[in-house]
């Protein structure tokens, strides 16, 4: 696929099914992610790959976290939380690893990790795969972050759902640059 074609049609794909990326495709996705712009070469990121039964374990974690957070949660809410990670055959947890740095403030490090996440989206699509970046309350739930092994300086910036797009994924409308761009000075 031509690079500009890919960049001009990048689209999130919410309906994902098996197969998950194979080892080679996943390696390429991570290599692209690691090309993210990174002030000071801080490498403010790391990733967890979750697939197969790991997704069920993540669902269990979500269900426990919900009950802990809201003991009144209904059976339906708990069931929904448990099923969330089953919406794709693979989930990549994107973690920003914030480090003290004399020149690179924390927000720049989070942006760099976000650029890495964008790389995952692009590299998935380039290989005929699909991906969808999700966040929600399970990104900063203490129970979840502890069980996933995050340190104090770390933050989940998203769960990237990855798989094979079901055939009905549509490319989003093209926004017009003129609506967002102006010259300065006028
Ligand atoms: C940091 C971040 C978190 C997001 N979290 C969610 C989410 O939890 N649920 C959701 O439906 N979309 C979420 N989105 C938006 C989707 O990933 C997606 O970008 C959006 O549906 C627009 O589709 P498009 O990427 O094809 O333009 C998030 C996007 C970003 C950048």
PDB file of C-alpha atoms and ligand atoms in Angstrom:
ATOM      1  CA  UNK A   1       0.000   0.000   0.000  1.00  0.00           C
ATOM      2  CA  UNK A   2       1.251   3.477  -0.881  1.00  0.00           C
ATOM      3  CA  UNK A   3       2.218   5.420   2.252  1.00  0.00           C
ATOM      4  CA  UNK A   4      -0.021   8.393   1.466  1.00  0.00           C
ATOM      5  CA  UNK A   5      -2.979   6.138   0.682  1.00  0.00           C
ATOM      6  CA  UNK A   6      -2.579   4.620   4.108  1.00  0.00           C
ATOM      7  CA  UNK A   7      -2.186   7.963   5.863  1.00  0.00           C
ATOM      8  CA  UNK A   8      -5.180   9.475   4.053  1.00  0.00           C
ATOM      9  CA  UNK A   9      -7.470   6.557   4.839  1.00  0.00           C
ATOM     10  CA  UNK A  10      -6.413   5.676   8.380  1.00  0.00           C
ATOM     11  CA  UNK A  11      -9.558   4.556  10.110  1.00  0.00           C
ATOM     12  CA  UNK A  12     -10.346   2.944  13.427  1.00  0.00           C
ATOM     13  CA  UNK A  13     -12.013  -0.401  13.100  1.00  0.00           C
ATOM     14  CA  UNK A  14     -14.300  -1.286  15.961  1.00  0.00           C
ATOM     15  CA  UNK A  15     -15.555  -4.620  14.681  1.00  0.00           C
ATOM     16  CA  UNK A  16     -12.694  -7.020  14.965  1.00  0.00           C
ATOM     17  CA  UNK A  17     -12.496 -10.747  14.770  1.00  0.00           C
ATOM     18  CA  UNK A  18      -9.872 -13.513  14.700  1.00  0.00           C
ATOM     19  CA  UNK A  19      -7.202 -13.973  13.618  1.00  0.00           C
ATOM     20  CA  UNK A  20      -5.098 -11.685  15.755  1.00  0.00           C
ATOM     21  CA  UNK A  21      -1.869 -10.383  14.225  1.00  0.00           C
ATOM     22  CA  UNK A  22       0.676 -13.137  13.824  1.00  0.00           C
ATOM     23  CA  UNK A  23       4.121 -12.812  15.400  1.00  0.00           C
ATOM     24  CA  UNK A  24       5.628 -11.161  12.330  1.00  0.00           C
ATOM     25  CA  UNK A  25       2.789  -8.642  11.937  1.00  0.00           C
ATOM     26  CA  UNK A  26       2.926  -7.804  15.624  1.00  0.00           C
ATOM     27  CA  UNK A  27       6.677  -7.302  15.491  1.00  0.00           C
ATOM     28  CA  UNK A  28       6.183  -4.814  12.638  1.00  0.00           C
ATOM     29  CA  UNK A  29       3.486  -2.993  14.591  1.00  0.00           C
ATOM     30  CA  UNK A  30       5.805  -2.564  17.559  1.00  0.00           C
ATOM     31  CA  UNK A  31       8.708  -1.501  15.329  1.00  0.00           C
ATOM     32  CA  UNK A  32       6.500   1.203  13.808  1.00  0.00           C
ATOM     33  CA  UNK A  33       5.322   2.288  17.266  1.00  0.00           C
ATOM     34  CA  UNK A  34       8.948   2.635  18.348  1.00  0.00           C
ATOM     35  CA  UNK A  35       9.538   5.081  15.480  1.00  0.00           C
ATOM     36  CA  UNK A  36       7.446   7.641  17.349  1.00  0.00           C
ATOM     37  CA  UNK A  37       8.993  11.092  17.765  1.00  0.00           C
ATOM     38  CA  UNK A  38      10.584  11.195  21.188  1.00  0.00           C
ATOM     39  CA  UNK A  39      12.157  14.349  22.644  1.00  0.00           C
ATOM     40  CA  UNK A  40      15.353  13.440  24.457  1.00  0.00           C
ATOM     41  CA  UNK A  41      15.033   9.770  23.511  1.00  0.00           C
ATOM     42  CA  UNK A  42      13.315   9.158  26.805  1.00  0.00           C
ATOM     43  CA  UNK A  43      11.475   6.094  25.408  1.00  0.00           C
ATOM     44  CA  UNK A  44       8.508   6.915  27.621  1.00  0.00           C
ATOM     45  CA  UNK A  45       6.473   3.856  26.745  1.00  0.00           C
ATOM     46  CA  UNK A  46       5.993   0.166  27.157  1.00  0.00           C
ATOM     47  CA  UNK A  47       3.333  -2.248  25.969  1.00  0.00           C
ATOM     48  CA  UNK A  48       1.555  -5.365  27.190  1.00  0.00           C
ATOM     49  CA  UNK A  49       0.256  -7.847  24.635  1.00  0.00           C
ATOM     50  CA  UNK A  50      -2.862  -9.666  25.791  1.00  0.00           C
ATOM     51  CA  UNK A  51      -4.469 -12.389  23.717  1.00  0.00           C
ATOM     52  CA  UNK A  52      -6.280 -15.701  24.009  1.00  0.00           C
ATOM     53  CA  UNK A  53      -7.145 -16.519  27.610  1.00  0.00           C
ATOM     54  CA  UNK A  54      -5.306 -13.414  28.756  1.00  0.00           C
ATOM     55  CA  UNK A  55      -8.335 -11.455  27.568  1.00  0.00           C
ATOM     56  CA  UNK A  56     -10.555 -13.477  29.890  1.00  0.00           C
ATOM     57  CA  UNK A  57      -8.187 -12.746  32.768  1.00  0.00           C
ATOM     58  CA  UNK A  58      -8.378  -9.045  31.873  1.00  0.00           C
ATOM     59  CA  UNK A  59     -12.187  -9.275  31.839  1.00  0.00           C
ATOM     60  CA  UNK A  60     -12.085 -10.841  35.324  1.00  0.00           C
ATOM     61  CA  UNK A  61      -9.859  -7.986  36.444  1.00  0.00           C
ATOM     62  CA  UNK A  62     -12.314  -5.432  35.032  1.00  0.00           C
ATOM     63  CA  UNK A  63     -15.236  -7.172  36.777  1.00  0.00           C
ATOM     64  CA  UNK A  64     -13.409  -7.215  40.137  1.00  0.00           C
ATOM     65  CA  UNK A  65     -12.366  -3.583  39.708  1.00  0.00           C
ATOM     66  CA  UNK A  66     -15.943  -2.565  38.991  1.00  0.00           C
ATOM     67  CA  UNK A  67     -17.282  -4.402  42.066  1.00  0.00           C
ATOM     68  CA  UNK A  68     -14.543  -2.831  44.177  1.00  0.00           C
ATOM     69  CA  UNK A  69     -15.323   0.623  42.830  1.00  0.00           C
ATOM     70  CA  UNK A  70     -19.076   0.245  42.963  1.00  0.00           C
ATOM     71  CA  UNK A  71     -20.353  -2.521  45.250  1.00  0.00           C
ATOM     72  CA  UNK A  72     -23.874  -1.745  43.963  1.00  0.00           C
ATOM     73  CA  UNK A  73     -22.957  -2.586  40.349  1.00  0.00           C
ATOM     74  CA  UNK A  74     -25.665  -4.664  38.719  1.00  0.00           C
ATOM     75  CA  UNK A  75     -25.098  -8.193  37.399  1.00  0.00           C
ATOM     76  CA  UNK A  76     -25.554  -6.765  33.908  1.00  0.00           C
ATOM     77  CA  UNK A  77     -22.832  -4.126  34.444  1.00  0.00           C
ATOM     78  CA  UNK A  78     -20.449  -6.767  35.806  1.00  0.00           C
ATOM     79  CA  UNK A  79     -21.171  -9.049  32.866  1.00  0.00           C
ATOM     80  CA  UNK A  80     -20.491  -6.181  30.454  1.00  0.00           C
ATOM     81  CA  UNK A  81     -17.203  -5.327  32.162  1.00  0.00           C
ATOM     82  CA  UNK A  82     -16.104  -8.974  32.025  1.00  0.00           C
ATOM     83  CA  UNK A  83     -16.899  -9.172  28.298  1.00  0.00           C
ATOM     84  CA  UNK A  84     -15.183  -5.919  27.291  1.00  0.00           C
ATOM     85  CA  UNK A  85     -11.792  -7.414  26.380  1.00  0.00           C
ATOM     86  CA  UNK A  86     -13.444 -10.112  24.280  1.00  0.00           C
ATOM     87  CA  UNK A  87     -14.316  -7.598  21.557  1.00  0.00           C
ATOM     88  CA  UNK A  88     -11.060  -8.313  19.727  1.00  0.00           C
ATOM     89  CA  UNK A  89      -8.651 -11.228  19.566  1.00  0.00           C
ATOM     90  CA  UNK A  90      -5.785  -9.107  20.878  1.00  0.00           C
ATOM     91  CA  UNK A  91      -5.408  -6.126  23.166  1.00  0.00           C
ATOM     92  CA  UNK A  92      -2.285  -4.046  23.494  1.00  0.00           C
ATOM     93  CA  UNK A  93      -2.059  -2.007  26.673  1.00  0.00           C
ATOM     94  CA  UNK A  94      -0.160   1.199  25.926  1.00  0.00           C
ATOM     95  CA  UNK A  95       1.659   2.515  28.956  1.00  0.00           C
ATOM     96  CA  UNK A  96       3.315   5.914  29.258  1.00  0.00           C
ATOM     97  CA  UNK A  97       6.387   5.629  31.499  1.00  0.00           C
ATOM     98  CA  UNK A  98       6.901   9.151  32.776  1.00  0.00           C
ATOM     99  CA  UNK A  99      10.417  10.021  33.800  1.00  0.00           C
ATOM    100  CA  UNK A 100      11.943  13.035  35.479  1.00  0.00           C
ATOM    101  CA  UNK A 101      13.831  14.885  32.784  1.00  0.00           C
ATOM    102  CA  UNK A 102      15.417  18.341  32.793  1.00  0.00           C
ATOM    103  CA  UNK A 103      14.113  19.211  29.306  1.00  0.00           C
ATOM    104  CA  UNK A 104      11.202  16.897  28.561  1.00  0.00           C
ATOM    105  CA  UNK A 105       8.094  17.611  30.610  1.00  0.00           C
ATOM    106  CA  UNK A 106       5.648  14.882  31.441  1.00  0.00           C
ATOM    107  CA  UNK A 107       3.084  16.030  28.889  1.00  0.00           C
ATOM    108  CA  UNK A 108       5.600  15.660  26.056  1.00  0.00           C
ATOM    109  CA  UNK A 109       6.287  12.113  27.173  1.00  0.00           C
ATOM    110  CA  UNK A 110       2.578  11.306  27.144  1.00  0.00           C
ATOM    111  CA  UNK A 111       2.297  12.783  23.654  1.00  0.00           C
ATOM    112  CA  UNK A 112       5.223  10.614  22.523  1.00  0.00           C
ATOM    113  CA  UNK A 113       3.485   7.514  23.884  1.00  0.00           C
ATOM    114  CA  UNK A 114       0.351   8.648  22.028  1.00  0.00           C
ATOM    115  CA  UNK A 115       2.345   8.895  18.816  1.00  0.00           C
ATOM    116  CA  UNK A 116       3.519   5.327  19.426  1.00  0.00           C
ATOM    117  CA  UNK A 117      -0.115   4.294  19.766  1.00  0.00           C
ATOM    118  CA  UNK A 118      -0.887   6.009  16.463  1.00  0.00           C
ATOM    119  CA  UNK A 119       1.930   3.979  14.938  1.00  0.00           C
ATOM    120  CA  UNK A 120       0.209   0.820  16.101  1.00  0.00           C
ATOM    121  CA  UNK A 121      -3.015   1.912  14.383  1.00  0.00           C
ATOM    122  CA  UNK A 122      -1.235   2.696  11.130  1.00  0.00           C
ATOM    123  CA  UNK A 123       0.887  -0.437  11.077  1.00  0.00           C
ATOM    124  CA  UNK A 124      -2.164  -2.590  11.765  1.00  0.00           C
ATOM    125  CA  UNK A 125      -4.065  -1.080   8.850  1.00  0.00           C
ATOM    126  CA  UNK A 126      -1.027  -1.255   6.554  1.00  0.00           C
ATOM    127  CA  UNK A 127      -1.013  -5.011   7.049  1.00  0.00           C
ATOM    128  CA  UNK A 128      -4.736  -5.537   6.408  1.00  0.00           C
ATOM    129  CA  UNK A 129      -5.490  -5.681  10.125  1.00  0.00           C
ATOM    130  CA  UNK A 130      -7.702  -3.367  12.117  1.00  0.00           C
ATOM    131  CA  UNK A 131      -7.339  -1.601  15.437  1.00  0.00           C
ATOM    132  CA  UNK A 132      -9.358   0.592  17.773  1.00  0.00           C
ATOM    133  CA  UNK A 133      -7.971   2.764  20.575  1.00  0.00           C
ATOM    134  CA  UNK A 134     -10.113   2.645  23.708  1.00  0.00           C
ATOM    135  CA  UNK A 135      -9.753   4.233  27.103  1.00  0.00           C
ATOM    136  CA  UNK A 136     -12.524   4.516  29.700  1.00  0.00           C
ATOM    137  CA  UNK A 137     -12.522   4.109  33.449  1.00  0.00           C
ATOM    138  CA  UNK A 138     -10.328   0.995  33.393  1.00  0.00           C
ATOM    139  CA  UNK A 139      -7.344   3.067  32.247  1.00  0.00           C
ATOM    140  CA  UNK A 140      -6.838   4.662  35.643  1.00  0.00           C
ATOM    141  CA  UNK A 141      -8.491   2.193  37.978  1.00  0.00           C
ATOM    142  CA  UNK A 142      -5.999   1.437  40.784  1.00  0.00           C
ATOM    143  CA  UNK A 143      -6.918  -2.243  41.036  1.00  0.00           C
ATOM    144  CA  UNK A 144      -6.392  -2.740  37.298  1.00  0.00           C
ATOM    145  CA  UNK A 145      -3.147  -0.791  37.080  1.00  0.00           C
ATOM    146  CA  UNK A 146      -1.693  -2.653  40.078  1.00  0.00           C
ATOM    147  CA  UNK A 147      -2.603  -6.072  38.724  1.00  0.00           C
ATOM    148  CA  UNK A 148      -1.157  -5.157  35.335  1.00  0.00           C
ATOM    149  CA  UNK A 149       2.094  -4.310  37.102  1.00  0.00           C
ATOM    150  CA  UNK A 150       2.218  -0.558  36.556  1.00  0.00           C
ATOM    151  CA  UNK A 151       4.647   1.479  38.633  1.00  0.00           C
ATOM    152  CA  UNK A 152       3.838   4.817  40.258  1.00  0.00           C
ATOM    153  CA  UNK A 153       5.279   6.783  37.327  1.00  0.00           C
ATOM    154  CA  UNK A 154       3.294   4.843  34.756  1.00  0.00           C
ATOM    155  CA  UNK A 155      -0.072   5.505  33.197  1.00  0.00           C
ATOM    156  CA  UNK A 156      -2.246   3.542  30.801  1.00  0.00           C
ATOM    157  CA  UNK A 157      -3.007   5.776  27.843  1.00  0.00           C
ATOM    158  CA  UNK A 158      -5.130   3.258  26.048  1.00  0.00           C
ATOM    159  CA  UNK A 159      -6.138  -0.251  25.245  1.00  0.00           C
ATOM    160  CA  UNK A 160      -5.556  -0.935  21.572  1.00  0.00           C
ATOM    161  CA  UNK A 161      -8.008  -3.554  20.366  1.00  0.00           C
ATOM    162  CA  UNK A 162      -6.486  -5.370  17.406  1.00  0.00           C
ATOM    163  CA  UNK A 163      -7.683  -8.033  15.000  1.00  0.00           C
ATOM    164  CA  UNK A 164      -9.029  -8.693  11.560  1.00  0.00           C
ATOM    165  CA  UNK A 165     -11.632  -6.147  10.482  1.00  0.00           C
ATOM    166  CA  UNK A 166     -15.062  -7.535   9.753  1.00  0.00           C
ATOM    167  CA  UNK A 167     -15.979  -6.693   6.174  1.00  0.00           C
ATOM    168  CA  UNK A 168     -18.298  -3.790   6.982  1.00  0.00           C
ATOM    169  CA  UNK A 169     -15.709  -1.361   8.380  1.00  0.00           C
ATOM    170  CA  UNK A 170     -16.167   2.013   6.683  1.00  0.00           C
ATOM    171  CA  UNK A 171     -13.570   4.688   6.062  1.00  0.00           C
ATOM    172  CA  UNK A 172     -14.490   7.894   7.867  1.00  0.00           C
ATOM    173  CA  UNK A 173     -15.203  11.162   6.083  1.00  0.00           C
ATOM    174  CA  UNK A 174     -12.248  13.360   5.132  1.00  0.00           C
ATOM    175  CA  UNK A 175     -12.112  16.531   7.192  1.00  0.00           C
ATOM    176  CA  UNK A 176     -11.294  19.771   5.368  1.00  0.00           C
ATOM    177  CA  UNK A 177      -7.969  21.361   6.328  1.00  0.00           C
ATOM    178  CA  UNK A 178      -9.405  24.846   5.713  1.00  0.00           C
ATOM    179  CA  UNK A 179     -11.631  24.382   8.780  1.00  0.00           C
ATOM    180  CA  UNK A 180      -8.650  23.891  11.057  1.00  0.00           C
ATOM    181  CA  UNK A 181      -5.803  25.770   9.433  1.00  0.00           C
ATOM    182  CA  UNK A 182      -5.075  29.462   9.161  1.00  0.00           C
ATOM    183  CA  UNK A 183      -2.031  31.554   8.390  1.00  0.00           C
ATOM    184  CA  UNK A 184      -0.273  33.774  10.853  1.00  0.00           C
ATOM    185  CA  UNK A 185       0.098  36.694  10.644  1.00  0.00           C
ATOM    186  CA  UNK A 186      -3.091  37.253   8.655  1.00  0.00           C
TER     187      UNK A 186
HETATM  188  C1  LIG B   1      -6.767   8.543  23.777  1.00  0.00           C
HETATM  189  C2  LIG B   1      -7.991   8.051  23.059  1.00  0.00           C
HETATM  190  C3  LIG B   1      -8.942   7.325  23.749  1.00  0.00           C
HETATM  191  C4  LIG B   1     -10.104   6.881  23.115  1.00  0.00           C
HETATM  192  N1  LIG B   1     -11.035   6.153  23.820  1.00  0.00           N
HETATM  193  C5  LIG B   1     -12.150   5.725  23.212  1.00  0.00           C
HETATM  194  C6  LIG B   1     -13.112   4.937  23.905  1.00  0.00           C
HETATM  195  O1  LIG B   1     -12.926   4.584  25.068  1.00  0.00           O
HETATM  196  N2  LIG B   1     -14.231   4.575  23.254  1.00  0.00           N
HETATM  197  C7  LIG B   1     -14.468   4.965  21.955  1.00  0.00           C
HETATM  198  O2  LIG B   1     -15.521   4.615  21.415  1.00  0.00           O
HETATM  199  N3  LIG B   1     -13.563   5.681  21.265  1.00  0.00           N
HETATM  200  C8  LIG B   1     -12.421   6.057  21.854  1.00  0.00           C
HETATM  201  N4  LIG B   1     -11.487   6.790  21.147  1.00  0.00           N
HETATM  202  C9  LIG B   1     -11.775   7.174  19.748  1.00  0.00           C
HETATM  203  C10 LIG B   1     -11.603   6.036  18.772  1.00  0.00           C
HETATM  204  O3  LIG B   1     -10.401   5.324  18.999  1.00  0.00           O
HETATM  205  C11 LIG B   1     -11.595   6.568  17.318  1.00  0.00           C
HETATM  206  O4  LIG B   1     -10.487   7.411  17.100  1.00  0.00           O
HETATM  207  C12 LIG B   1     -12.865   7.326  16.975  1.00  0.00           C
HETATM  208  O5  LIG B   1     -13.948   6.436  17.039  1.00  0.00           O
HETATM  209  C13 LIG B   1     -12.830   7.984  15.587  1.00  0.00           C
HETATM  210  O6  LIG B   1     -12.585   7.055  14.607  1.00  0.00           O
HETATM  211  P1  LIG B   1     -11.396   7.268  13.569  1.00  0.00           P
HETATM  212  O7  LIG B   1     -10.114   7.020  14.349  1.00  0.00           O
HETATM  213  O8  LIG B   1     -11.626   6.255  12.495  1.00  0.00           O
HETATM  214  O9  LIG B   1     -11.476   8.671  13.061  1.00  0.00           O
HETATM  215  C14 LIG B   1     -10.305   7.178  21.749  1.00  0.00           C
HETATM  216  C15 LIG B   1      -9.319   7.888  21.043  1.00  0.00           C
HETATM  217  C16 LIG B   1      -8.179   8.316  21.684  1.00  0.00           C
HETATM  218  C17 LIG B   1      -7.126   9.080  20.909  1.00  0.00           C
END
